[in-house]
Amino acid sequence: MGERTVVQRTFFAPPRELEPAELYFQAERGIAVAERARLVLDPHATATTDTYFGRFPASYWQSWTRIDEVSVRVAVEGAGRVRLLASDSAGRSRAVDSVRFSSGGDVELRAKLDRFADGGALWLEFTTGAAPLVAGEVRWHVQGPVRERDAVVVMCTHNRADDAMVTLTTLAGDAECLARLATVYVVDQGNDPVASRDGFAALRQSLGGKLNYLRQPNLGGAGGFTRGMYEATAGQQWPYVVLMDDDIMLEPETVLRMIAFASRTDEPAIVGGQMLQLLHPDRLHVDAEHVDLPNLRAGRPVADAVHDADLTEKSQHTRLDAGYNAWWCCLIPPEVITDVGYPLPIFFQWDDIEYGLRARAAGHRTVTLPGAGVWHADFAWKDWDDWARYFSLRNALIVSALHGEFDVRDTARFLFAELWRYLVSMRYGLAVTLITAVEDFLRGPSVLQDGGAQALGAIRKLRAEHLETVTHPISGAPDLPVAPAGPTPSRPGLVLVKRAAWHVLGRSRGGATIADRYSEWWHVSLFDTAVVTDPSQSGVRMRRRDPALMRALALRGARVLYRFLRRAPRARERYRASFPELTGRANWKRLFGTD
């Protein structure tokens, strides 16, 4: 059966003060004061860990492992009661164990993992009477089959040296987490290196000799993460590889939870952490996600997923099947790397999606584990209209060609509609971005030969020719009337045709100032001049109608999409034929320039 080991710790406060303690514990009655590792309850108080980080994801353990029981041990001082509570997939709670005590020591509670098929979690409830209570050192234990091996962290960074320092410092500050790691790889691809910071030497020392700091040219997230995987799999014993963004706010417990779960799944599976929103840290981005290949859309919530929700009010109880997990924090077992190889060198975006789809096709599914989360920059505060959109579109086409049905006509229709949505809303730089992405997709695998640096420079240069791609200070914006949007059109296809006709005929409602929340294409396209707030809220974008440019881009786009209809099937064959070489160790060795 194996020895009993710790698979989860319960903390009562976040690693720093900016994240809400309500994600760790909640006081239901009376006064409870939390420190990171202990909770102090006044007399006649009740507190619960029925919270995001406080719950044990029982349904996932029952469904994915052979573990049939979990025990939780708590060090207590004082007097009171500890109950172990459970939920079902609908969130209804029940008690499964309870202990009363009147002196200090350890208490232990147990639960069978046998009634959580569709969902449900476990958590603790602390209650005091006339005396106070102090609880701490909460450890969840299981006994059963385990695939023990080393684990490493791989962080990819590019000119976010200060962010990387904070994340690494947080990791180094958790002794139990650091003890579980054999190596911390930092792959620095920027010209403002992490090693240039004053505290870097001290940080290296605090990581206990486990830091392996690597410098290389900018090969994007795909190249940065792959370098860590490449180094970690150079020897005979391959470890669990935990990929991690540089600009997250890390909860170190998440790393331990992913490793503990991955080492006990029935079959090797990718285990992903969830994304909490950095600017709104009580909110979850999505419970689990999948990809819509026909419409080239990533990050679609799976059915019944919690999405953009306040986790102090909304709980995750339903067990979900993820299509993939993004690499803000994600564990890849060595068996997956053995079976499917290294990532595709597509520089930025969709590399994690492609890898998840490839792993699933090889029989390795992805588990997005509730209660394992990191804080990452809110996607809603990022603008689609930037250089990254090129890689998103080009790489979506590549991934669709490799893993989807790839109906060329349907894809062409989708791209044509996207092009016109960009044109009528005066996003000419974004239209050029789309056209270039399609052109480069049709070039075939040769576009990936340098890992993406050339494409990055080219698309930035192209976009710089279009003024609406630049964010300006609000103080210098023209004083135009504010124009809130009406309801969402019930027939958007017909509205798109009407807006295109308006632009051809020169009709408009003049100029307007438009808030980001109203910046849908069907609203912005009513005007010939629009001052639109950037989603980052740092400034505005100036959009001005240019009929001649619109006609030129429409004609160019139509020609490119006609070529797409004719040549995309052949491009698909070329990508598939080149795939083993592109993802092979030899190709990555060439890109890294290693000996």
PDB file of N, CA and C in Angstrom, residues 71-165:
ATOM      1  N   SER A  71      -6.961  11.222   5.483  1.00  0.00           N
ATOM      2  CA  SER A  71      -7.025  11.643   6.881  1.00  0.00           C
ATOM      3  C   SER A  71      -6.421  13.036   6.994  1.00  0.00           C
ATOM      4  N   VAL A  72      -6.888  13.791   7.964  1.00  0.00           N
ATOM      5  CA  VAL A  72      -6.365  15.132   8.173  1.00  0.00           C
ATOM      6  C   VAL A  72      -6.010  15.285   9.642  1.00  0.00           C
ATOM      7  N   ARG A  73      -4.806  15.725   9.893  1.00  0.00           N
ATOM      8  CA  ARG A  73      -4.305  15.894  11.257  1.00  0.00           C
ATOM      9  C   ARG A  73      -4.135  17.379  11.538  1.00  0.00           C
ATOM     10  N   VAL A  74      -4.567  17.792  12.746  1.00  0.00           N
ATOM     11  CA  VAL A  74      -4.517  19.195  13.152  1.00  0.00           C
ATOM     12  C   VAL A  74      -3.885  19.285  14.530  1.00  0.00           C
ATOM     13  N   ALA A  75      -2.917  20.159  14.696  1.00  0.00           N
ATOM     14  CA  ALA A  75      -2.357  20.448  16.012  1.00  0.00           C
ATOM     15  C   ALA A  75      -3.236  21.509  16.683  1.00  0.00           C
ATOM     16  N   VAL A  76      -3.728  21.208  17.910  1.00  0.00           N
ATOM     17  CA  VAL A  76      -4.666  22.119  18.570  1.00  0.00           C
ATOM     18  C   VAL A  76      -4.171  22.478  19.972  1.00  0.00           C
ATOM     19  N   GLU A  77      -4.570  23.652  20.405  1.00  0.00           N
ATOM     20  CA  GLU A  77      -4.388  24.095  21.791  1.00  0.00           C
ATOM     21  C   GLU A  77      -5.717  24.660  22.250  1.00  0.00           C
ATOM     22  N   GLY A  78      -6.083  24.407  23.509  1.00  0.00           N
ATOM     23  CA  GLY A  78      -7.342  24.916  24.021  1.00  0.00           C
ATOM     24  C   GLY A  78      -8.413  23.846  23.982  1.00  0.00           C
ATOM     25  N   ALA A  79      -9.640  24.279  23.747  1.00  0.00           N
ATOM     26  CA  ALA A  79     -10.778  23.353  23.756  1.00  0.00           C
ATOM     27  C   ALA A  79     -11.733  23.726  22.641  1.00  0.00           C
ATOM     28  N   GLY A  80     -12.447  22.714  22.146  1.00  0.00           N
ATOM     29  CA  GLY A  80     -13.429  22.986  21.101  1.00  0.00           C
ATOM     30  C   GLY A  80     -13.745  21.740  20.305  1.00  0.00           C
ATOM     31  N   ARG A  81     -14.177  21.957  19.082  1.00  0.00           N
ATOM     32  CA  ARG A  81     -14.560  20.852  18.203  1.00  0.00           C
ATOM     33  C   ARG A  81     -14.032  21.121  16.800  1.00  0.00           C
ATOM     34  N   VAL A  82     -13.563  20.038  16.162  1.00  0.00           N
ATOM     35  CA  VAL A  82     -13.197  20.098  14.749  1.00  0.00           C
ATOM     36  C   VAL A  82     -14.069  19.089  14.011  1.00  0.00           C
ATOM     37  N   ARG A  83     -14.733  19.547  12.967  1.00  0.00           N
ATOM     38  CA  ARG A  83     -15.544  18.645  12.135  1.00  0.00           C
ATOM     39  C   ARG A  83     -14.962  18.588  10.730  1.00  0.00           C
ATOM     40  N   LEU A  84     -15.029  17.406  10.146  1.00  0.00           N
ATOM     41  CA  LEU A  84     -14.667  17.217   8.747  1.00  0.00           C
ATOM     42  C   LEU A  84     -15.957  17.145   7.952  1.00  0.00           C
ATOM     43  N   LEU A  85     -16.150  18.104   7.057  1.00  0.00           N
ATOM     44  CA  LEU A  85     -17.375  18.215   6.279  1.00  0.00           C
ATOM     45  C   LEU A  85     -17.099  17.877   4.822  1.00  0.00           C
ATOM     46  N   ALA A  86     -18.159  17.446   4.140  1.00  0.00           N
ATOM     47  CA  ALA A  86     -18.061  17.077   2.734  1.00  0.00           C
ATOM     48  C   ALA A  86     -19.201  17.706   1.964  1.00  0.00           C
ATOM     49  N   SER A  87     -18.996  17.866   0.662  1.00  0.00           N
ATOM     50  CA  SER A  87     -20.059  18.349  -0.224  1.00  0.00           C
ATOM     51  C   SER A  87     -20.280  17.346  -1.335  1.00  0.00           C
ATOM     52  N   ASP A  88     -21.388  17.529  -2.064  1.00  0.00           N
ATOM     53  CA  ASP A  88     -21.617  16.763  -3.283  1.00  0.00           C
ATOM     54  C   ASP A  88     -21.478  17.703  -4.476  1.00  0.00           C
ATOM     55  N   SER A  89     -21.820  17.229  -5.667  1.00  0.00           N
ATOM     56  CA  SER A  89     -21.617  18.043  -6.863  1.00  0.00           C
ATOM     57  C   SER A  89     -22.500  19.282  -6.882  1.00  0.00           C
ATOM     58  N   ALA A  90     -23.585  19.281  -6.092  1.00  0.00           N
ATOM     59  CA  ALA A  90     -24.468  20.450  -6.026  1.00  0.00           C
ATOM     60  C   ALA A  90     -24.078  21.406  -4.902  1.00  0.00           C
ATOM     61  N   GLY A  91     -23.044  21.042  -4.118  1.00  0.00           N
ATOM     62  CA  GLY A  91     -22.598  21.906  -3.042  1.00  0.00           C
ATOM     63  C   GLY A  91     -23.275  21.663  -1.712  1.00  0.00           C
ATOM     64  N   ARG A  92     -24.157  20.686  -1.631  1.00  0.00           N
ATOM     65  CA  ARG A  92     -24.819  20.379  -0.360  1.00  0.00           C
ATOM     66  C   ARG A  92     -23.822  19.726   0.592  1.00  0.00           C
ATOM     67  N   SER A  93     -23.818  20.145   1.864  1.00  0.00           N
ATOM     68  CA  SER A  93     -22.793  19.684   2.803  1.00  0.00           C
ATOM     69  C   SER A  93     -23.332  18.622   3.755  1.00  0.00           C
ATOM     70  N   ARG A  94     -22.403  17.815   4.268  1.00  0.00           N
ATOM     71  CA  ARG A  94     -22.701  16.808   5.273  1.00  0.00           C
ATOM     72  C   ARG A  94     -21.456  16.616   6.126  1.00  0.00           C
ATOM     73  N   ALA A  95     -21.628  16.171   7.374  1.00  0.00           N
ATOM     74  CA  ALA A  95     -20.505  15.889   8.261  1.00  0.00           C
ATOM     75  C   ALA A  95     -20.080  14.435   8.093  1.00  0.00           C
ATOM     76  N   VAL A  96     -18.760  14.198   8.029  1.00  0.00           N
ATOM     77  CA  VAL A  96     -18.265  12.823   7.892  1.00  0.00           C
ATOM     78  C   VAL A  96     -17.415  12.388   9.080  1.00  0.00           C
ATOM     79  N   ASP A  97     -16.939  13.329   9.888  1.00  0.00           N
ATOM     80  CA  ASP A  97     -16.181  12.980  11.091  1.00  0.00           C
ATOM     81  C   ASP A  97     -16.136  14.202  12.001  1.00  0.00           C
ATOM     82  N   SER A  98     -15.933  13.952  13.297  1.00  0.00           N
ATOM     83  CA  SER A  98     -15.926  15.048  14.261  1.00  0.00           C
ATOM     84  C   SER A  98     -15.113  14.641  15.479  1.00  0.00           C
ATOM     85  N   VAL A  99     -14.390  15.596  16.057  1.00  0.00           N
ATOM     86  CA  VAL A  99     -13.586  15.356  17.255  1.00  0.00           C
ATOM     87  C   VAL A  99     -13.767  16.530  18.214  1.00  0.00           C
ATOM     88  N   ARG A 100     -14.057  16.197  19.493  1.00  0.00           N
ATOM     89  CA  ARG A 100     -14.064  17.203  20.551  1.00  0.00           C
ATOM     90  C   ARG A 100     -12.808  17.022  21.394  1.00  0.00           C
ATOM     91  N   PHE A 101     -12.280  18.111  21.918  1.00  0.00           N
ATOM     92  CA  PHE A 101     -11.066  18.025  22.721  1.00  0.00           C
ATOM     93  C   PHE A 101     -11.083  19.131  23.766  1.00  0.00           C
ATOM     94  N   SER A 102     -10.354  18.900  24.848  1.00  0.00           N
ATOM     95  CA  SER A 102     -10.315  19.871  25.947  1.00  0.00           C
ATOM     96  C   SER A 102      -8.897  20.168  26.390  1.00  0.00           C
ATOM     97  N   SER A 103      -7.913  19.696  25.596  1.00  0.00           N
ATOM     98  CA  SER A 103      -6.522  19.987  25.909  1.00  0.00           C
ATOM     99  C   SER A 103      -5.726  19.992  24.606  1.00  0.00           C
ATOM    100  N   GLY A 104      -4.474  20.363  24.698  1.00  0.00           N
ATOM    101  CA  GLY A 104      -3.658  20.458  23.504  1.00  0.00           C
ATOM    102  C   GLY A 104      -3.207  19.107  22.986  1.00  0.00           C
ATOM    103  N   GLY A 105      -2.754  19.074  21.746  1.00  0.00           N
ATOM    104  CA  GLY A 105      -2.270  17.854  21.120  1.00  0.00           C
ATOM    105  C   GLY A 105      -2.638  17.810  19.654  1.00  0.00           C
ATOM    106  N   ASP A 106      -2.646  16.634  19.096  1.00  0.00           N
ATOM    107  CA  ASP A 106      -3.041  16.431  17.698  1.00  0.00           C
ATOM    108  C   ASP A 106      -4.381  15.716  17.652  1.00  0.00           C
ATOM    109  N   VAL A 107      -5.248  16.161  16.746  1.00  0.00           N
ATOM    110  CA  VAL A 107      -6.487  15.450  16.474  1.00  0.00           C
ATOM    111  C   VAL A 107      -6.452  14.989  15.019  1.00  0.00           C
ATOM    112  N   GLU A 108      -7.124  13.888  14.762  1.00  0.00           N
ATOM    113  CA  GLU A 108      -7.119  13.334  13.414  1.00  0.00           C
ATOM    114  C   GLU A 108      -8.530  12.945  13.007  1.00  0.00           C
ATOM    115  N   LEU A 109      -8.888  13.268  11.771  1.00  0.00           N
ATOM    116  CA  LEU A 109     -10.197  12.948  11.228  1.00  0.00           C
ATOM    117  C   LEU A 109     -10.003  12.230   9.902  1.00  0.00           C
ATOM    118  N   ARG A 110     -10.985  11.381   9.550  1.00  0.00           N
ATOM    119  CA  ARG A 110     -10.860  10.558   8.352  1.00  0.00           C
ATOM    120  C   ARG A 110     -12.122  10.630   7.506  1.00  0.00           C
ATOM    121  N   ALA A 111     -11.927  10.408   6.198  1.00  0.00           N
ATOM    122  CA  ALA A 111     -13.070  10.346   5.281  1.00  0.00           C
ATOM    123  C   ALA A 111     -12.776   9.347   4.194  1.00  0.00           C
ATOM    124  N   LYS A 112     -13.771   8.523   3.865  1.00  0.00           N
ATOM    125  CA  LYS A 112     -13.672   7.632   2.731  1.00  0.00           C
ATOM    126  C   LYS A 112     -13.882   8.437   1.442  1.00  0.00           C
ATOM    127  N   LEU A 113     -13.103   8.120   0.423  1.00  0.00           N
ATOM    128  CA  LEU A 113     -13.254   8.776  -0.876  1.00  0.00           C
ATOM    129  C   LEU A 113     -14.092   7.871  -1.774  1.00  0.00           C
ATOM    130  N   ASP A 114     -15.385   7.781  -1.431  1.00  0.00           N
ATOM    131  CA  ASP A 114     -16.248   6.829  -2.121  1.00  0.00           C
ATOM    132  C   ASP A 114     -17.606   7.393  -2.532  1.00  0.00           C
ATOM    133  N   ARG A 115     -17.849   8.670  -2.268  1.00  0.00           N
ATOM    134  CA  ARG A 115     -19.153   9.248  -2.595  1.00  0.00           C
ATOM    135  C   ARG A 115     -19.005  10.590  -3.320  1.00  0.00           C
ATOM    136  N   PHE A 116     -18.021  10.652  -4.216  1.00  0.00           N
ATOM    137  CA  PHE A 116     -17.707  11.925  -4.858  1.00  0.00           C
ATOM    138  C   PHE A 116     -17.576  11.783  -6.375  1.00  0.00           C
ATOM    139  N   ALA A 117     -18.311  10.858  -6.961  1.00  0.00           N
ATOM    140  CA  ALA A 117     -18.112  10.562  -8.380  1.00  0.00           C
ATOM    141  C   ALA A 117     -18.343  11.778  -9.269  1.00  0.00           C
ATOM    142  N   ASP A 118     -19.414  12.513  -9.051  1.00  0.00           N
ATOM    143  CA  ASP A 118     -19.733  13.666  -9.893  1.00  0.00           C
ATOM    144  C   ASP A 118     -19.161  14.973  -9.367  1.00  0.00           C
ATOM    145  N   GLY A 119     -18.702  14.969  -8.139  1.00  0.00           N
ATOM    146  CA  GLY A 119     -18.168  16.194  -7.569  1.00  0.00           C
ATOM    147  C   GLY A 119     -18.174  16.146  -6.063  1.00  0.00           C
ATOM    148  N   GLY A 120     -17.635  17.196  -5.464  1.00  0.00           N
ATOM    149  CA  GLY A 120     -17.613  17.298  -4.017  1.00  0.00           C
ATOM    150  C   GLY A 120     -16.214  17.486  -3.478  1.00  0.00           C
ATOM    151  N   ALA A 121     -16.151  18.070  -2.288  1.00  0.00           N
ATOM    152  CA  ALA A 121     -14.882  18.376  -1.645  1.00  0.00           C
ATOM    153  C   ALA A 121     -15.003  18.107  -0.152  1.00  0.00           C
ATOM    154  N   LEU A 122     -13.867  18.191   0.545  1.00  0.00           N
ATOM    155  CA  LEU A 122     -13.802  18.055   1.998  1.00  0.00           C
ATOM    156  C   LEU A 122     -13.178  19.317   2.584  1.00  0.00           C
ATOM    157  N   TRP A 123     -13.596  19.664   3.804  1.00  0.00           N
ATOM    158  CA  TRP A 123     -12.998  20.809   4.482  1.00  0.00           C
ATOM    159  C   TRP A 123     -13.219  20.695   5.985  1.00  0.00           C
ATOM    160  N   LEU A 124     -12.625  21.602   6.732  1.00  0.00           N
ATOM    161  CA  LEU A 124     -12.693  21.587   8.190  1.00  0.00           C
ATOM    162  C   LEU A 124     -13.551  22.724   8.716  1.00  0.00           C
ATOM    163  N   GLU A 125     -14.178  22.450   9.860  1.00  0.00           N
ATOM    164  CA  GLU A 125     -14.932  23.476  10.587  1.00  0.00           C
ATOM    165  C   GLU A 125     -14.451  23.455  12.031  1.00  0.00           C
ATOM    166  N   PHE A 126     -14.083  24.620  12.550  1.00  0.00           N
ATOM    167  CA  PHE A 126     -13.599  24.769  13.924  1.00  0.00           C
ATOM    168  C   PHE A 126     -14.647  25.523  14.742  1.00  0.00           C
ATOM    169  N   THR A 127     -14.970  25.016  15.931  1.00  0.00           N
ATOM    170  CA  THR A 127     -15.975  25.644  16.784  1.00  0.00           C
ATOM    171  C   THR A 127     -15.471  25.684  18.223  1.00  0.00           C
ATOM    172  N   THR A 128     -15.671  26.811  18.910  1.00  0.00           N
ATOM    173  CA  THR A 128     -15.293  26.938  20.321  1.00  0.00           C
ATOM    174  C   THR A 128     -16.521  27.171  21.185  1.00  0.00           C
ATOM    175  N   GLY A 129     -16.368  26.785  22.460  1.00  0.00           N
ATOM    176  CA  GLY A 129     -17.379  27.079  23.469  1.00  0.00           C
ATOM    177  C   GLY A 129     -16.905  28.216  24.344  1.00  0.00           C
ATOM    178  N   ALA A 130     -16.742  27.930  25.628  1.00  0.00           N
ATOM    179  CA  ALA A 130     -16.346  28.986  26.567  1.00  0.00           C
ATOM    180  C   ALA A 130     -14.852  29.262  26.532  1.00  0.00           C
ATOM    181  N   ALA A 131     -14.065  28.388  25.918  1.00  0.00           N
ATOM    182  CA  ALA A 131     -12.610  28.559  25.886  1.00  0.00           C
ATOM    183  C   ALA A 131     -12.142  28.856  24.466  1.00  0.00           C
ATOM    184  N   PRO A 132     -10.982  29.498  24.329  1.00  0.00           N
ATOM    185  CA  PRO A 132     -10.437  29.772  22.987  1.00  0.00           C
ATOM    186  C   PRO A 132      -9.782  28.529  22.395  1.00  0.00           C
ATOM    187  N   LEU A 133      -9.418  28.636  21.143  1.00  0.00           N
ATOM    188  CA  LEU A 133      -8.817  27.526  20.417  1.00  0.00           C
ATOM    189  C   LEU A 133      -7.753  28.066  19.474  1.00  0.00           C
ATOM    190  N   VAL A 134      -6.638  27.361  19.405  1.00  0.00           N
ATOM    191  CA  VAL A 134      -5.597  27.630  18.417  1.00  0.00           C
ATOM    192  C   VAL A 134      -5.396  26.354  17.598  1.00  0.00           C
ATOM    193  N   ALA A 135      -5.484  26.466  16.279  1.00  0.00           N
ATOM    194  CA  ALA A 135      -5.305  25.317  15.385  1.00  0.00           C
ATOM    195  C   ALA A 135      -4.203  25.625  14.386  1.00  0.00           C
ATOM    196  N   GLY A 136      -3.401  24.633  14.056  1.00  0.00           N
ATOM    197  CA  GLY A 136      -2.334  24.823  13.084  1.00  0.00           C
ATOM    198  C   GLY A 136      -1.755  23.501  12.620  1.00  0.00           C
ATOM    199  N   GLU A 137      -0.711  23.602  11.786  1.00  0.00           N
ATOM    200  CA  GLU A 137      -0.043  22.411  11.257  1.00  0.00           C
ATOM    201  C   GLU A 137      -1.050  21.420  10.672  1.00  0.00           C
ATOM    202  N   VAL A 138      -1.950  21.921   9.820  1.00  0.00           N
ATOM    203  CA  VAL A 138      -2.978  21.072   9.210  1.00  0.00           C
ATOM    204  C   VAL A 138      -2.366  20.333   8.028  1.00  0.00           C
ATOM    205  N   ARG A 139      -2.409  19.007   8.093  1.00  0.00           N
ATOM    206  CA  ARG A 139      -1.827  18.174   7.050  1.00  0.00           C
ATOM    207  C   ARG A 139      -2.810  17.086   6.637  1.00  0.00           C
ATOM    208  N   TRP A 140      -3.017  16.951   5.320  1.00  0.00           N
ATOM    209  CA  TRP A 140      -3.874  15.912   4.762  1.00  0.00           C
ATOM    210  C   TRP A 140      -2.985  14.772   4.291  1.00  0.00           C
ATOM    211  N   HIS A 141      -3.310  13.543   4.713  1.00  0.00           N
ATOM    212  CA  HIS A 141      -2.485  12.377   4.413  1.00  0.00           C
ATOM    213  C   HIS A 141      -3.271  11.349   3.609  1.00  0.00           C
ATOM    214  N   VAL A 142      -2.571  10.627   2.750  1.00  0.00           N
ATOM    215  CA  VAL A 142      -3.151   9.470   2.077  1.00  0.00           C
ATOM    216  C   VAL A 142      -2.135   8.337   2.117  1.00  0.00           C
ATOM    217  N   GLN A 143      -2.631   7.123   1.880  1.00  0.00           N
ATOM    218  CA  GLN A 143      -1.777   5.945   1.805  1.00  0.00           C
ATOM    219  C   GLN A 143      -2.189   5.149   0.583  1.00  0.00           C
ATOM    220  N   GLY A 144      -1.233   4.847  -0.271  1.00  0.00           N
ATOM    221  CA  GLY A 144      -1.571   4.114  -1.484  1.00  0.00           C
ATOM    222  C   GLY A 144      -0.470   4.203  -2.514  1.00  0.00           C
ATOM    223  N   PRO A 145      -0.730   3.712  -3.725  1.00  0.00           N
ATOM    224  CA  PRO A 145       0.306   3.688  -4.771  1.00  0.00           C
ATOM    225  C   PRO A 145       0.806   5.092  -5.104  1.00  0.00           C
ATOM    226  N   VAL A 146       2.114   5.201  -5.306  1.00  0.00           N
ATOM    227  CA  VAL A 146       2.703   6.499  -5.611  1.00  0.00           C
ATOM    228  C   VAL A 146       3.887   6.302  -6.549  1.00  0.00           C
ATOM    229  N   ARG A 147       4.023   7.190  -7.536  1.00  0.00           N
ATOM    230  CA  ARG A 147       5.172   7.191  -8.448  1.00  0.00           C
ATOM    231  C   ARG A 147       6.140   8.276  -7.977  1.00  0.00           C
ATOM    232  N   GLU A 148       6.994   7.930  -7.038  1.00  0.00           N
ATOM    233  CA  GLU A 148       7.926   8.902  -6.480  1.00  0.00           C
ATOM    234  C   GLU A 148       9.072   9.170  -7.450  1.00  0.00           C
ATOM    235  N   ARG A 149       9.363  10.420  -7.670  1.00  0.00           N
ATOM    236  CA  ARG A 149      10.537  10.826  -8.454  1.00  0.00           C
ATOM    237  C   ARG A 149      10.801  12.293  -8.163  1.00  0.00           C
ATOM    238  N   ASP A 150      11.913  12.785  -8.642  1.00  0.00           N
ATOM    239  CA  ASP A 150      12.250  14.192  -8.439  1.00  0.00           C
ATOM    240  C   ASP A 150      11.243  15.095  -9.160  1.00  0.00           C
ATOM    241  N   ALA A 151      11.204  16.344  -8.725  1.00  0.00           N
ATOM    242  CA  ALA A 151      10.406  17.362  -9.395  1.00  0.00           C
ATOM    243  C   ALA A 151      11.272  18.603  -9.581  1.00  0.00           C
ATOM    244  N   VAL A 152      11.040  19.303 -10.680  1.00  0.00           N
ATOM    245  CA  VAL A 152      11.756  20.543 -10.951  1.00  0.00           C
ATOM    246  C   VAL A 152      10.742  21.622 -11.333  1.00  0.00           C
ATOM    247  N   VAL A 153      11.132  22.856 -11.110  1.00  0.00           N
ATOM    248  CA  VAL A 153      10.358  24.008 -11.579  1.00  0.00           C
ATOM    249  C   VAL A 153      11.101  24.639 -12.741  1.00  0.00           C
ATOM    250  N   VAL A 154      10.362  25.018 -13.783  1.00  0.00           N
ATOM    251  CA  VAL A 154      10.924  25.733 -14.921  1.00  0.00           C
ATOM    252  C   VAL A 154      10.201  27.068 -15.057  1.00  0.00           C
ATOM    253  N   MET A 155      10.939  28.145 -14.901  1.00  0.00           N
ATOM    254  CA  MET A 155      10.382  29.484 -15.087  1.00  0.00           C
ATOM    255  C   MET A 155      10.996  30.116 -16.330  1.00  0.00           C
ATOM    256  N   CYS A 156      10.133  30.569 -17.226  1.00  0.00           N
ATOM    257  CA  CYS A 156      10.563  31.294 -18.416  1.00  0.00           C
ATOM    258  C   CYS A 156      10.353  32.782 -18.156  1.00  0.00           C
ATOM    259  N   THR A 157      11.368  33.611 -18.460  1.00  0.00           N
ATOM    260  CA  THR A 157      11.225  35.041 -18.193  1.00  0.00           C
ATOM    261  C   THR A 157      11.825  35.863 -19.324  1.00  0.00           C
ATOM    262  N   HIS A 158      11.213  37.017 -19.569  1.00  0.00           N
ATOM    263  CA  HIS A 158      11.683  37.935 -20.606  1.00  0.00           C
ATOM    264  C   HIS A 158      11.416  39.366 -20.154  1.00  0.00           C
ATOM    265  N   ASN A 159      12.456  40.037 -19.698  1.00  0.00           N
ATOM    266  CA  ASN A 159      12.402  41.447 -19.287  1.00  0.00           C
ATOM    267  C   ASN A 159      11.345  41.720 -18.215  1.00  0.00           C
ATOM    268  N   ARG A 160      11.185  40.750 -17.323  1.00  0.00           N
ATOM    269  CA  ARG A 160      10.348  40.937 -16.133  1.00  0.00           C
ATOM    270  C   ARG A 160      11.159  40.518 -14.923  1.00  0.00           C
ATOM    271  N   ALA A 161      12.337  41.090 -14.828  1.00  0.00           N
ATOM    272  CA  ALA A 161      13.289  40.664 -13.810  1.00  0.00           C
ATOM    273  C   ALA A 161      12.737  40.844 -12.400  1.00  0.00           C
ATOM    274  N   ASP A 162      12.094  41.974 -12.140  1.00  0.00           N
ATOM    275  CA  ASP A 162      11.567  42.223 -10.796  1.00  0.00           C
ATOM    276  C   ASP A 162      10.457  41.240 -10.451  1.00  0.00           C
ATOM    277  N   ASP A 163       9.571  40.971 -11.429  1.00  0.00           N
ATOM    278  CA  ASP A 163       8.504  39.994 -11.189  1.00  0.00           C
ATOM    279  C   ASP A 163       9.091  38.617 -10.911  1.00  0.00           C
ATOM    280  N   ALA A 164      10.074  38.233 -11.698  1.00  0.00           N
ATOM    281  CA  ALA A 164      10.697  36.926 -11.506  1.00  0.00           C
ATOM    282  C   ALA A 164      11.349  36.826 -10.134  1.00  0.00           C
ATOM    283  N   MET A 165      11.980  37.902  -9.687  1.00  0.00           N
ATOM    284  CA  MET A 165      12.603  37.901  -8.365  1.00  0.00           C
ATOM    285  C   MET A 165      11.567  37.668  -7.267  1.00  0.00           C
TER     286      MET A 165
END
